[in-house]
Coordinates of C-alpha atoms and ligand atoms in Angstrom, one line a residue:
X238 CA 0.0 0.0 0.0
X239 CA 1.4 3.3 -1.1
X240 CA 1.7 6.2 1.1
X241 CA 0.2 9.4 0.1
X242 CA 3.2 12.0 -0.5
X243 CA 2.5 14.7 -2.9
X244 CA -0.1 17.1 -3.3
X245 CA -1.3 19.2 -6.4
X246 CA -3.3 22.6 -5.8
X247 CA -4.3 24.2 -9.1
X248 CA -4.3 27.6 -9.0
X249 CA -4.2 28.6 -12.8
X250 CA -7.7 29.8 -13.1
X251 CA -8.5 33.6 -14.1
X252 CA -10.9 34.4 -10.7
X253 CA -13.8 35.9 -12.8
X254 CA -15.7 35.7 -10.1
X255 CA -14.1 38.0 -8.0
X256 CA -13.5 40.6 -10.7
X257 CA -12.0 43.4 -10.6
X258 CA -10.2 42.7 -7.2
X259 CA -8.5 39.7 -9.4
X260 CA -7.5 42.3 -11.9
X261 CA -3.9 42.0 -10.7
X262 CA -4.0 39.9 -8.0
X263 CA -4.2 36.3 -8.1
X264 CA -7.4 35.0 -6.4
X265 CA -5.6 32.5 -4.1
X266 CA -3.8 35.8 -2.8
X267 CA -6.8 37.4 -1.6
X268 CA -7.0 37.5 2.3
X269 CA -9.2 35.5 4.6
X270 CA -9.1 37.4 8.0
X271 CA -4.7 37.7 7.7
X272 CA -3.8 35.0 5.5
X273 CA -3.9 34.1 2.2
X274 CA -6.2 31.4 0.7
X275 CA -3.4 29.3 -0.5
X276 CA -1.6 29.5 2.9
X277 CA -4.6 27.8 4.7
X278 CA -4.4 25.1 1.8
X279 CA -0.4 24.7 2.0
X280 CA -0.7 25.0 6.0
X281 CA -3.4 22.6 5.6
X282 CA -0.8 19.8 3.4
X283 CA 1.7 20.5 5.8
X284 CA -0.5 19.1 8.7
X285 CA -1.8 16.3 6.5
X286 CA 1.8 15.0 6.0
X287 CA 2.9 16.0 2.6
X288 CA 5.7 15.5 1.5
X289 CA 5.8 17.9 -1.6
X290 CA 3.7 20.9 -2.7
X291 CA 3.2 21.2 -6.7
X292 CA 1.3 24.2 -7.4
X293 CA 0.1 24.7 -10.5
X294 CA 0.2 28.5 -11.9
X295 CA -0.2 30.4 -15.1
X296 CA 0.8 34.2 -16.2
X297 CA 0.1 36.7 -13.7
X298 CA 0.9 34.4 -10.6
X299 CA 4.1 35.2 -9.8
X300 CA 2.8 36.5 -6.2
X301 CA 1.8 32.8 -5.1
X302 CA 6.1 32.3 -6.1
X303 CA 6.7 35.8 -3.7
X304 CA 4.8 35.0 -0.8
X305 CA 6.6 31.6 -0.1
X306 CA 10.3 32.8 -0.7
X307 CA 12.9 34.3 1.6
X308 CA 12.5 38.2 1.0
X309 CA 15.4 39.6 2.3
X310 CA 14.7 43.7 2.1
X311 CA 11.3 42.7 4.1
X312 CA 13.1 41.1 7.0
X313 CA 16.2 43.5 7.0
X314 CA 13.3 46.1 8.1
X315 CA 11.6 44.2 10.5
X316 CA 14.7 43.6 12.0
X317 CA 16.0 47.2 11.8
X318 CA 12.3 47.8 13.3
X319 CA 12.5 45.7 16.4
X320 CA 9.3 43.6 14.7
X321 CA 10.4 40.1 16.2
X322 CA 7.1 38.6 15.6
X323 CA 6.4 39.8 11.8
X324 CA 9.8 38.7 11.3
X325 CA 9.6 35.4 12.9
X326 CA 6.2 34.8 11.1
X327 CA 7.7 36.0 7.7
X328 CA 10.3 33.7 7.8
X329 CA 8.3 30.9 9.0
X330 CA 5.9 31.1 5.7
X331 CA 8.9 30.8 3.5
X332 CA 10.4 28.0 6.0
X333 CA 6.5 26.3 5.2
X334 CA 7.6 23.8 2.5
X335 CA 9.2 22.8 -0.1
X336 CA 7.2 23.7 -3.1
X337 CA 7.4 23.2 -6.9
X338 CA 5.6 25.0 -9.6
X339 CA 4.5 23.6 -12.5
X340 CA 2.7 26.4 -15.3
X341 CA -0.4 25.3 -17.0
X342 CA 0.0 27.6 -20.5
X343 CA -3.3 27.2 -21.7
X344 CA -6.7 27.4 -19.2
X345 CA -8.5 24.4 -20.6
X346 CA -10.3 23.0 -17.0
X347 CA -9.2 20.9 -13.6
X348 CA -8.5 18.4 -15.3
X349 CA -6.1 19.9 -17.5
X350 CA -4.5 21.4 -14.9
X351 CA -4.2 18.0 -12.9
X352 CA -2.8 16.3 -16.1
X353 CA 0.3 18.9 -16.4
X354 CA 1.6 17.1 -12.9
X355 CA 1.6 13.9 -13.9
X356 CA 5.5 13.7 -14.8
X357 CA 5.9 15.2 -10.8
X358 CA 3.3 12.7 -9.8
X359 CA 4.8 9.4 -11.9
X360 CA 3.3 6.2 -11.1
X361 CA 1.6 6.8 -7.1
X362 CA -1.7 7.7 -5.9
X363 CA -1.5 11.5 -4.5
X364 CA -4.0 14.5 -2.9
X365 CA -5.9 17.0 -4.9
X366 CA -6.3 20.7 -3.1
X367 CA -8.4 23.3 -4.7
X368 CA -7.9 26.6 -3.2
X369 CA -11.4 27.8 -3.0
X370 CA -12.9 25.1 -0.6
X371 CA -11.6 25.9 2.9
X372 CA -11.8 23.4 5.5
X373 CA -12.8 23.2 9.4
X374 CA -11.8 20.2 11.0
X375 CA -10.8 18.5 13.9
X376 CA -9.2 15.7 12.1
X377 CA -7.6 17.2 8.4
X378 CA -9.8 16.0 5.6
X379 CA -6.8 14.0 4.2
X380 CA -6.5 12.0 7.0
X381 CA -10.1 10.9 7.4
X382 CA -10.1 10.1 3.6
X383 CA -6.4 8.3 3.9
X384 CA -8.3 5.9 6.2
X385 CA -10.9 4.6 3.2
X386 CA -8.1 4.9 1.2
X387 CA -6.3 2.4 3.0
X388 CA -9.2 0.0 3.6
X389 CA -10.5 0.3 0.1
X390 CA -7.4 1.2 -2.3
X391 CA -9.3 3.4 -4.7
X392 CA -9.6 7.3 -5.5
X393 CA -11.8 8.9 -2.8
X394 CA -13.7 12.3 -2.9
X395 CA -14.4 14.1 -0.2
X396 CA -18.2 14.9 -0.3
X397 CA -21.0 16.2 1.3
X398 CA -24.8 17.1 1.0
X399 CA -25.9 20.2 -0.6
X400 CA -29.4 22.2 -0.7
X401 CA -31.1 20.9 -4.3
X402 CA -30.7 24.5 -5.5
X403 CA -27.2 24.4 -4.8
X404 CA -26.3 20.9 -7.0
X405 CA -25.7 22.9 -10.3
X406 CA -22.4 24.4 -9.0
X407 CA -20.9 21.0 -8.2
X408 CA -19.6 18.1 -9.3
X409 CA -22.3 15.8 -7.9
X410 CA -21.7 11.9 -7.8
X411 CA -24.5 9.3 -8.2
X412 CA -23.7 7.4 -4.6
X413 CA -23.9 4.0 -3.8
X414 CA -23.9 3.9 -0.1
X415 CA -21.5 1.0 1.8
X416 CA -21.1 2.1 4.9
X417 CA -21.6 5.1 7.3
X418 CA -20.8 8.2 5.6
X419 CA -19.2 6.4 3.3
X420 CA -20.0 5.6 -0.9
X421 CA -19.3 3.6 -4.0
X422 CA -19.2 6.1 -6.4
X423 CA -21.7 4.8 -9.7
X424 CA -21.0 8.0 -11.9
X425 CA -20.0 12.1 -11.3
X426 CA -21.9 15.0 -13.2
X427 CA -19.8 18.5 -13.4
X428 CA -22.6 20.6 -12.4
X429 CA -25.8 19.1 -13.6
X430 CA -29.4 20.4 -14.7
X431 CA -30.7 16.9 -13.5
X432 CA -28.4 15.8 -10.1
X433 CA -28.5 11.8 -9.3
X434 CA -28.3 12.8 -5.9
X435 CA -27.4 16.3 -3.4
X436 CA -23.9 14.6 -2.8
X437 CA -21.0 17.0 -3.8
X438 CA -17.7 17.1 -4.1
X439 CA -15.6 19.2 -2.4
X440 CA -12.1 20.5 -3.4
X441 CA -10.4 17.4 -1.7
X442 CA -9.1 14.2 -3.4
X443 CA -7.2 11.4 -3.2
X444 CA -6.3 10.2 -6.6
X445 CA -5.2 6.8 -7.7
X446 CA -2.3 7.7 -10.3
X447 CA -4.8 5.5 -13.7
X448 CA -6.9 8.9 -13.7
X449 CA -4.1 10.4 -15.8
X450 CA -4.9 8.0 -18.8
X451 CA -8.1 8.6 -17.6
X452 CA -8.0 12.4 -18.3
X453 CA -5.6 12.0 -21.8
X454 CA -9.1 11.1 -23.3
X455 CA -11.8 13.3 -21.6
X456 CA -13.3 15.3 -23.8
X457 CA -14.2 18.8 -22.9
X458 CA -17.3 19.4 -20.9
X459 CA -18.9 21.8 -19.0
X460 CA -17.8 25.3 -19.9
X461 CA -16.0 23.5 -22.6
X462 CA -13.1 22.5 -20.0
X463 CA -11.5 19.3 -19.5
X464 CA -13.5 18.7 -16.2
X465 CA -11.8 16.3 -13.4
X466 CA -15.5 15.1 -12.5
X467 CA -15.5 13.8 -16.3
X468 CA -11.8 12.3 -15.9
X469 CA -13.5 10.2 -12.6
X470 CA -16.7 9.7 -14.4
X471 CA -14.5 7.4 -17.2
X472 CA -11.9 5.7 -14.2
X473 CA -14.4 4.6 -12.4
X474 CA -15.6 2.4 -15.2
X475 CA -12.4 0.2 -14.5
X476 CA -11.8 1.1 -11.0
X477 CA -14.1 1.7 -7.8
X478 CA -13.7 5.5 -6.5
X479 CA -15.2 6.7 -3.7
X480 CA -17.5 9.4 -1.8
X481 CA -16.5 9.7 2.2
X482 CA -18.8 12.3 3.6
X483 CA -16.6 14.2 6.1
X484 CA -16.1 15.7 9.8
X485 CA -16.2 19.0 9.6
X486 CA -17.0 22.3 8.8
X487 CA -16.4 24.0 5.2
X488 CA -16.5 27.3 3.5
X489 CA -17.1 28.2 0.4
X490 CA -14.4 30.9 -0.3
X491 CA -14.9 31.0 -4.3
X492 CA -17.1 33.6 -4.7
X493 CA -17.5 36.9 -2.8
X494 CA -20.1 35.8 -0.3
X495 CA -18.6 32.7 0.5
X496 CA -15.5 34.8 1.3
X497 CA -17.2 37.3 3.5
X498 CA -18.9 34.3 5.2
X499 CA -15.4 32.2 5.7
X500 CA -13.7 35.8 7.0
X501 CA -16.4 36.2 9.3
X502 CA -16.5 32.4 11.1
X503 CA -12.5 32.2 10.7
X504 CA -12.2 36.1 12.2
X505 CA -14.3 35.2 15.2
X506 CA -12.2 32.4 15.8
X507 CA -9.0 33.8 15.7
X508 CA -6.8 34.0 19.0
X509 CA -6.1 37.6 18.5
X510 CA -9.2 39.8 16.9
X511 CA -11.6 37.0 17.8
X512 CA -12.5 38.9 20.8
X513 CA -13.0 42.1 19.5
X514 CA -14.5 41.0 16.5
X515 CA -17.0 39.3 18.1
X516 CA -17.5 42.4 20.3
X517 CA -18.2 44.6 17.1
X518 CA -20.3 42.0 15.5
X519 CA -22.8 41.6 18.7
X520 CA -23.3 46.3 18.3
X521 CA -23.9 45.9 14.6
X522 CA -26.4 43.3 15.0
X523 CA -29.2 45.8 16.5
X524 CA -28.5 48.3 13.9
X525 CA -29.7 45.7 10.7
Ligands
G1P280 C1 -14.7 22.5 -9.0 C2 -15.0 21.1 -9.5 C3 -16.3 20.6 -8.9 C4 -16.3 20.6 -7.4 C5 -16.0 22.0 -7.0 C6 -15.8 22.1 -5.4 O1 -15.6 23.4 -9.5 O2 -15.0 21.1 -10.9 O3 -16.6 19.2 -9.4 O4 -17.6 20.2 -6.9 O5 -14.8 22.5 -7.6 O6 -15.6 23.4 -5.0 P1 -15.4 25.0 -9.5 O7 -15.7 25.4 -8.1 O8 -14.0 25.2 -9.8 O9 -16.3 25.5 -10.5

């Protein structure tokens, strides 16, 4: 049994959706109380035990590249400033991991994006991270998938019921269920009209390494991208994946509301402006 080592988080896409603050900034750069997104997901690797970090990127993304390197100038003032902590903390995020970059030159979908990694990758199962689905749990998603992974040896998805109105943004799977919380996955739809059931996926995977051939012949789908759902819909045809319906709590940090929502829940529970936060949240609640 293979141990799960590497990790790829795509983070090629053009973040329409949070136009024009994406203008110049890549959308995994944009903050979620003091962070980055793409910290919480590299933070988030780090603590499920992986061993290397491929990011995918494209043009304009050289900020992702920035924000995990030394930066030499930055600490020389913090020093010359007395700032021990800053400097500490700015020196820890480049100390994070080890990461390698891999760029996607055309946009054509996940799935593309997955298949550029496969020379990193070669011949082992590995996790998928997508930077928009933001995680809060006791045990890391990874880890409570890594155990079905283990008992069952097959790709497993982390999923999770959705309201009926919410299937169409989704890559919904048509379950059949095996245990608690737990699925045979029978076929996946990239955001359907019709769902085959209010099972999603969210933006964590564990990925056998046959969905590469897989992926070399999905044809594009939704949005006329190579879709990953469509790469799992065709593996599963030879081998069992499955849905694990997780512990934990998740936010939807892909759109603008989702990212107020996440910065307000993650705020509140921060050791430092929790507090206060919470304190300025309670007065503006008898204003509305
Ligand atoms: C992607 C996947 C979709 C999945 C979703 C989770 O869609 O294609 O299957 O359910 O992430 O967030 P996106 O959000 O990039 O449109």
């Amino acid at each position: 049994m293979m141990k799960i080592r590497k990790v790829v988080i795509p983070a090629a896409g053009w973040g329409t959706r949070f136009l024009p603050a994406t203008k110049a900034l890549p959308k995994e750069m944009l903050p979620l109380a003091d962070k980055p997104l793409i910290q919480y997901i590299v933070e988030e690797a780090i603590l499920s035990g992986m061993e290397q970090i491929i990011i995918v990127t494209s043009s304009g993304k050289s900020a992702i590249q920035d924000h995990f390197d030394r930066d030499f100038e930055l600490e020389y003032i913090l020093e010359q400033k007395g700032e021990r902590g800053l400097l500490e903390e700015v020196r820890r995020i480049a100390d994070l991991a080890n990461i390698c970059y891999i760029r996607q030159k055309e946009q054509l979908g996940l799935g593309h994006a997955i298949l550029t990694a496969e020379e990193f990758i070669g011949r082992e199962p590995f996790a998928v991270f997508l930077p928009d689905d933001i995680f809060d749990a006791e045990v890391p998603l990874l880890k409570q998938m890594g155990e079905v992974y283990q008992r069952y040896q097959g790709s497993v998805l982390a999923v999770r019921r959705v309201a009926k109105e919410e299937t169409k943004r989704y890559g919904i799977i048509k379950p059949k269920q095996i245990e608690e919380r737990l699925y045979q996955v029978l076929d996946v739809v990239e955001k359907p009209e019709e769902a085959p059931s209010d099972l999603a996926i969210l933006g964590r995977y564990i990925l056998t390494p046959e969905i590469f051939e897989a992926l070399k012949t999905t044809p594009p789908g939704w949005g006329g991208e190579i879709q990953l759902s469509d790469g799992l819909a065709l593996m599963l045809q030879k081998q069992a994946v499955y849905g694990y319906e997780f512990e934990g709590e998740y936010y939807d940090a892909g759109n603008p509301l989702g990212l107020l929502k996440a910065t307000v829940a993650l705020a509140l529970s921060h050791p430092q402006i929790g507090a206060d936060f919470k304190e300025y949240l309670r007065g503006l609640s008898t204003d509305l």
